Short mmCIF file of C-alpha atoms in Angstrom, two decimals:
data_model
loop_
_atom_site.label_atom_id
_atom_site.label_comp_id
_atom_site.label_asym_id
_atom_site.label_seq_id
_atom_site.Cartn_x
_atom_site.Cartn_y
_atom_site.Cartn_z
CA MET A 1 254.42 97.15 36.88
CA LEU A 2 256.33 93.94 37.49
CA GLU A 3 255.42 92.04 40.66
CA ILE A 4 258.99 91.92 41.90
CA VAL A 5 261.33 93.44 44.49
CA VAL A 6 264.78 94.43 43.24
CA LYS A 7 267.66 94.80 45.70
CA THR A 8 271.02 96.31 44.79
CA GLU A 9 274.53 96.05 46.17
CA LYS A 10 274.05 99.67 47.31
CA TRP A 11 271.28 98.49 49.69
CA GLU A 12 268.55 100.05 47.57
CA ARG A 13 265.18 98.32 47.45
CA TYR A 14 262.69 98.85 44.64
CA VAL A 15 259.15 97.42 44.90
CA ARG A 16 256.98 96.78 41.82
CA VAL A 17 259.22 98.43 39.25
CA SER A 18 258.24 98.97 35.64
CA ALA A 19 259.99 97.11 32.82
CA GLU A 20 261.76 100.35 31.96
CA GLU A 21 262.96 100.84 35.54
CA LEU A 22 264.23 97.26 35.64
CA ALA A 23 266.10 97.84 32.39
CA GLY A 24 267.70 100.96 33.83
CA LEU A 25 268.90 99.11 36.91
CA VAL A 26 270.40 96.29 34.84
CA ARG A 27 272.18 98.72 32.53
CA ARG A 28 273.47 100.69 35.52
CA ILE A 29 275.37 97.94 37.30
CA GLY A 30 279.06 97.36 36.72
CA GLY A 31 280.86 99.96 38.81
CA HIS A 32 282.53 99.47 42.18
CA GLY A 33 279.95 98.85 44.90
CA ASP A 34 277.16 98.50 42.35
CA ARG A 35 277.76 95.21 40.55
CA PHE A 36 274.74 93.02 41.28
CA LEU A 37 270.96 92.89 41.55
CA VAL A 38 268.82 90.34 43.40
CA VAL A 39 265.23 89.99 42.18
CA GLN A 40 262.44 88.36 44.20
CA ARG A 41 258.84 87.77 43.23
CA ILE A 42 255.91 89.25 45.15
CA PRO A 43 255.12 87.58 47.42
CA ASP A 44 258.63 86.39 48.12
CA LEU A 45 258.95 82.59 48.13
CA PRO A 46 261.73 80.55 49.76
CA ASP A 47 264.61 79.78 47.39
CA VAL A 48 262.92 81.44 44.42
CA PHE A 49 264.89 84.34 42.95
CA ALA A 50 266.93 85.67 40.05
CA GLN A 51 270.18 87.58 40.31
CA VAL A 52 272.69 89.19 37.98
CA TRP A 53 276.33 90.16 38.48
CA HIS A 54 278.34 92.38 36.17
CA LYS A 55 281.71 94.11 36.29
CA ALA A 56 282.26 96.89 33.74
CA GLY A 57 284.04 95.54 30.70
CA GLY A 58 283.00 91.93 31.31
CA ASP A 59 280.09 89.63 30.66
CA TYR A 60 276.87 89.43 32.69
CA THR A 61 276.35 86.40 34.95
CA LEU A 62 272.67 85.63 35.44
CA GLU A 63 271.27 83.01 37.84
CA TYR A 64 267.84 81.86 38.82
CA ARG A 65 266.63 79.37 41.39
CA ASP A 66 263.24 77.70 41.41
CA GLY A 67 263.00 76.15 44.87
CA ALA A 68 265.15 73.06 45.42
CA ALA A 69 268.94 73.10 45.18
CA ASP A 70 268.84 71.09 41.94
CA ARG A 71 266.75 73.87 40.36
CA HIS A 72 269.52 76.49 40.42
CA PHE A 73 270.85 77.57 37.01
CA GLN A 74 273.37 79.99 35.54
CA ALA A 75 273.84 81.64 32.15
CA MET A 76 276.23 84.18 30.66
CA ALA A 77 275.37 87.14 28.45
CA ASP A 78 277.65 89.57 26.64
CA GLY A 79 275.28 92.52 27.05
CA PRO A 80 272.43 93.79 29.20
CA GLU A 81 269.54 93.38 26.75
CA ALA A 82 269.35 89.57 26.96
CA VAL A 83 269.52 89.85 30.76
CA ILE A 84 266.69 92.40 30.81
CA ASP A 85 264.53 90.22 28.57
CA ALA A 86 265.17 87.13 30.70
CA ILE A 87 264.45 88.78 34.06
CA ALA A 88 261.33 90.54 32.76
CA GLY A 89 260.07 87.27 31.30
CA TRP A 90 260.81 85.47 34.55
CA ALA A 91 258.96 88.16 36.50
CA ARG A 92 255.91 87.86 34.23
CA HIS A 93 255.95 84.03 34.28
CA ASN A 94 256.14 84.08 30.49
CA ALA A 95 256.27 80.69 28.81
CA GLY A 96 259.71 80.08 27.34
CA TRP A 97 261.31 83.05 29.10
CA ASP A 98 264.43 80.96 29.75
CA SER A 99 264.99 80.09 26.08
CA VAL A 100 266.82 83.37 25.45
CA LEU A 101 270.03 82.15 27.11
CA ALA A 102 271.92 78.87 27.45
CA TRP A 103 271.50 77.69 31.04
CA THR A 104 273.67 75.26 32.97
CA PRO A 105 272.80 73.75 36.38
CA LEU A 106 274.85 74.84 39.39
CA ASP A 107 275.92 72.22 41.92
CA MET A 108 274.82 73.67 45.26
CA GLY A 109 275.72 70.54 47.20
CA PRO A 110 273.39 68.42 49.31
CA ALA A 111 270.54 70.11 51.15
CA ARG A 112 271.40 70.69 54.80
CA GLU A 113 269.64 68.64 57.45
CA VAL A 114 267.92 70.80 60.03
CA PRO A 115 267.00 69.08 63.31
CA PRO A 116 263.44 69.60 64.56
CA LEU A 117 262.79 72.15 67.27
CA ASP A 118 263.38 70.84 70.78
CA LEU A 119 260.68 72.86 72.53
CA ASP A 120 257.89 71.91 74.87
CA GLU A 121 254.36 72.52 73.66
CA SER A 122 253.87 75.79 75.53
CA GLU A 123 257.13 77.23 74.20
CA ARG A 124 256.28 76.20 70.65
CA GLU A 125 252.80 77.74 70.91
CA GLU A 126 254.21 80.97 72.35
CA LEU A 127 256.82 81.22 69.60
CA GLU A 128 254.43 80.50 66.74
CA LYS A 129 251.82 82.87 68.18
CA ARG A 130 254.32 85.75 68.17
CA VAL A 131 255.68 84.96 64.71
CA ARG A 132 252.17 84.70 63.30
CA ALA A 133 251.13 88.02 64.86
CA VAL A 134 254.01 89.80 63.12
CA LEU A 135 253.34 87.83 59.93
CA ILE A 136 249.68 88.91 59.86
CA GLY A 137 250.83 92.49 60.41
CA GLY A 138 252.23 92.16 56.91
CA TYR A 139 255.32 94.37 57.04
CA ALA A 140 258.03 91.86 58.02
CA SER A 141 260.18 90.05 55.47
CA ARG A 142 260.92 86.34 55.69
CA ALA A 143 264.40 87.24 56.93
CA ALA A 144 262.95 89.43 59.68
CA LEU A 145 260.55 86.68 60.73
CA ALA A 146 263.43 84.20 60.92
CA GLU A 147 265.40 86.62 63.09
CA LEU A 148 262.37 87.04 65.37
CA ALA A 149 261.94 83.26 65.65
CA GLU A 150 265.61 82.81 66.50
CA GLU A 151 265.72 85.50 69.17
CA TYR A 152 262.26 85.36 70.76
CA LEU A 153 262.91 82.60 73.33
CA VAL A 154 266.54 83.48 74.02
CA THR A 155 267.52 83.82 77.67
CA LYS A 156 270.85 84.58 79.31
CA ASP A 157 271.70 80.88 79.44
CA CYS A 158 269.77 79.37 76.56
CA ARG A 159 269.34 79.81 72.82
CA PRO A 160 266.77 77.11 71.98
CA VAL A 161 266.19 77.96 68.31
CA SER A 162 269.07 77.93 65.81
CA ARG A 163 269.23 80.18 62.77
CA GLU A 164 268.47 77.22 60.49
CA GLN A 165 265.50 76.09 62.61
CA ALA A 166 264.19 79.66 62.67
CA GLU A 167 264.36 79.84 58.88
CA VAL A 168 262.44 76.58 58.53
CA LEU A 169 259.74 77.82 60.89
CA ALA A 170 259.50 81.25 59.25
CA ASN A 171 259.34 79.74 55.76
CA ARG A 172 256.59 77.30 56.74
CA MET A 173 254.43 79.97 58.33
CA TRP A 174 255.12 82.40 55.48
CA LEU A 175 253.93 79.88 52.89
CA GLU A 176 250.81 79.20 54.96
CA ARG A 177 250.01 82.91 54.85
CA VAL A 178 250.72 83.09 51.12
CA ALA A 179 248.21 80.28 50.62
CA GLU A 180 245.65 82.15 52.75
CA GLN A 181 246.00 85.39 50.82
CA ALA A 182 245.61 83.58 47.48
CA ALA A 183 241.89 83.39 48.28
CA TRP A 184 241.52 87.12 48.92
CA GLN A 185 239.50 88.96 46.31
CA GLY A 186 239.64 92.65 45.43
CA GLU A 187 241.14 95.54 47.33
CA THR A 188 241.84 94.94 51.02
CA ASP A 189 241.48 97.46 53.85
CA PRO A 190 245.28 97.91 54.20
CA GLU A 191 245.43 98.66 50.48
CA ARG A 192 242.67 101.24 50.91
CA LEU A 193 244.67 102.75 53.75
CA THR A 194 247.80 102.95 51.59
CA ARG A 195 245.73 104.64 48.89
CA ALA A 196 244.49 107.23 51.40
CA PHE A 197 248.04 107.81 52.64
CA THR A 198 249.23 108.34 49.06
CA VAL A 199 246.63 111.10 48.58
CA LEU A 200 247.67 112.73 51.85
CA GLN A 201 251.36 112.52 50.96
CA GLU A 202 250.68 114.28 47.66
CA ALA A 203 248.77 116.98 49.58
CA GLY A 204 251.81 117.84 51.72
CA ILE A 205 251.19 115.59 54.72
CA THR A 206 254.00 113.19 55.63
CA THR A 207 252.64 109.64 55.89
CA ARG A 208 254.33 106.54 57.29
CA GLU A 209 253.05 103.02 57.86
CA ASN A 210 254.37 100.77 60.64
CA PHE A 211 256.75 103.58 61.61
CA THR A 212 258.98 103.12 64.67
CA CYS A 213 258.22 100.98 67.71
CA CYS A 214 256.02 103.32 69.75
CA ARG A 215 254.42 106.75 69.98
CA ASN A 216 257.36 108.40 71.76
CA CYS A 217 259.79 107.31 69.06
CA GLY A 218 257.35 108.18 66.32
CA GLN A 219 256.75 111.70 67.59
CA SER A 220 260.48 112.34 67.96
CA GLU A 221 261.41 110.98 64.51
CA ILE A 222 258.54 111.93 62.20
CA GLY A 223 259.86 115.46 61.74
CA ASP A 224 262.94 114.12 59.96
CA GLU A 225 260.81 112.16 57.49
CA GLY A 226 258.91 114.89 55.71
CA GLU A 227 259.69 117.14 52.78
CA PRO A 228 260.75 120.70 53.66
CA ASP A 229 257.32 122.05 52.74
CA ALA A 230 255.30 119.36 54.55
CA ARG A 231 252.48 120.83 56.62
CA GLY A 232 251.91 117.92 58.97
CA PHE A 233 252.01 114.18 59.40
CA VAL A 234 250.04 111.01 60.04
CA TYR A 235 251.48 107.61 60.90
CA PHE A 236 251.01 104.45 62.91
CA HIS A 237 253.70 102.52 64.78
CA THR A 238 254.32 98.81 65.14
CA GLN A 239 252.19 98.46 68.27
CA CYS A 240 249.31 99.96 66.29
CA THR A 241 249.96 97.39 63.56
CA ASP A 242 249.85 94.58 66.14
CA SER A 243 246.52 95.88 67.40
CA ALA A 244 245.07 96.07 63.89
CA ALA A 245 246.29 92.56 63.09
CA ALA A 246 244.58 91.33 66.26
CA GLY A 247 241.26 92.81 65.12
CA HIS A 248 241.15 95.90 67.35
CA GLY A 249 241.22 98.61 64.70
CA LEU A 250 244.10 100.91 63.82
CA MET A 251 245.12 104.03 65.72
CA LEU A 252 246.50 106.84 63.58
CA LEU A 253 248.68 109.56 65.09
CA TYR A 254 248.74 112.93 63.36
CA GLY A 255 249.84 116.49 63.91
CA SER A 256 251.20 119.67 62.38
CA PHE A 257 254.81 120.75 62.06
CA ASP A 258 254.03 124.29 63.19
CA GLY A 259 252.63 123.03 66.50
CA ALA A 260 249.44 125.07 66.24
CA SER A 261 246.29 123.34 67.48
CA GLU A 262 244.28 124.83 64.61
CA THR A 263 246.66 123.35 62.04
CA THR A 264 246.66 120.01 63.84
CA THR A 265 242.87 119.93 63.81
CA GLY A 266 242.90 120.75 60.11
CA ILE A 267 245.31 117.86 59.46
CA GLY A 268 242.97 115.58 61.38
CA HIS A 269 240.06 116.60 59.18
CA GLU A 270 242.12 115.96 56.03
CA VAL A 271 243.06 112.50 57.29
CA LEU A 272 239.45 111.71 58.10
CA ALA A 273 238.29 112.84 54.67
CA ALA A 274 240.97 110.78 52.90
CA LEU A 275 239.96 107.67 54.84
CA GLU A 276 236.29 108.14 54.08
CA ALA A 277 237.06 108.73 50.39
CA VAL A 278 238.56 105.21 50.09
CA GLY A 279 235.72 103.58 52.00
CA LEU A 280 237.23 103.30 55.48
CA HIS A 281 235.31 104.29 58.60
CA ALA A 282 237.13 106.20 61.33
CA GLU A 283 236.27 107.46 64.81
CA TRP A 284 237.59 110.81 66.04
CA ASP A 285 236.27 113.33 68.53
CA ARG A 286 237.77 116.24 66.55
CA ALA A 287 240.07 117.21 69.42
CA PRO A 288 243.67 117.99 68.39
CA GLY A 289 246.08 115.43 69.79
CA ARG A 290 243.41 112.73 70.12
CA ALA A 291 244.14 109.78 67.87
CA ILE A 292 241.97 108.78 64.92
CA THR A 293 240.91 105.13 65.06
CA VAL A 294 240.07 103.25 61.87
CA THR A 295 237.39 100.75 62.83
CA PRO A 296 235.97 98.31 61.89
CA LEU A 297 238.99 97.12 59.96
CA ASP A 298 239.64 93.83 58.21
CA TRP A 299 243.43 93.69 58.39
CA ARG A 300 244.51 91.52 55.45
CA ARG A 301 247.79 92.98 54.28
CA ARG A 302 249.34 91.13 51.36
CA LEU A 303 252.90 89.96 51.87
CA VAL A 304 255.73 91.39 49.83
CA GLY A 305 259.05 90.16 51.22
#
């Protein structure tokens, strides 16, 4: 798998695609409403991306940016194969990947000047504390973090953080977290959890991570998420994620779609077994409707973007 995220004009999002899947997406574009792809590395890094635009019957326009504005380049290709080779090479960090095409620099103009935040110390600490909590949760994109930073201190009469200032703050804190996770070794507890959820999903239990804002919303919406033959569900919502990120363990909510307590209890036992099989410890009193808590839990979820 390639460590990339591919986004399409159709608002599709593909995470860690294979080289063959990437090739299929490149060959597909060209029709109305489906003419470009944007490719980001995992983890996403500010101003580092590749993108391709193609209209049926015309050439392919490929761009990549490597950080600063003066590191933004463009090339043309008359067919998809050179584009596929270039993007795959870029994704793999292959030496000489850019030698396939003739690149020209794009003039993006001078970098914009962003004034520093005009916040008192308590406001700055409050803002950064909230952004970091969501960042450690591991599910937010850089764009979502910037939106949070922009809106968090807004009042009826005051908007103290501009969009540009929010992006600077989010990018700085994102890169700090990327540097932290570079030192992580082996499989993390959130990755073990995802592995357990994958097993449960394949066994007919609908699984969702960081799903909805609270239990009420989760319970009302989870029924629309499953396959027609799904027997039950297990999920955790964003408040559960916040708790896990703060070191308090992770509460899992589960149930059956037939509403029977016996089925719900059976789903609970399957969830417990799947967690134990991947090396996670969970506490549960075996009562239907009582949450399962994964604890202790070292919440180090790797960023994607």
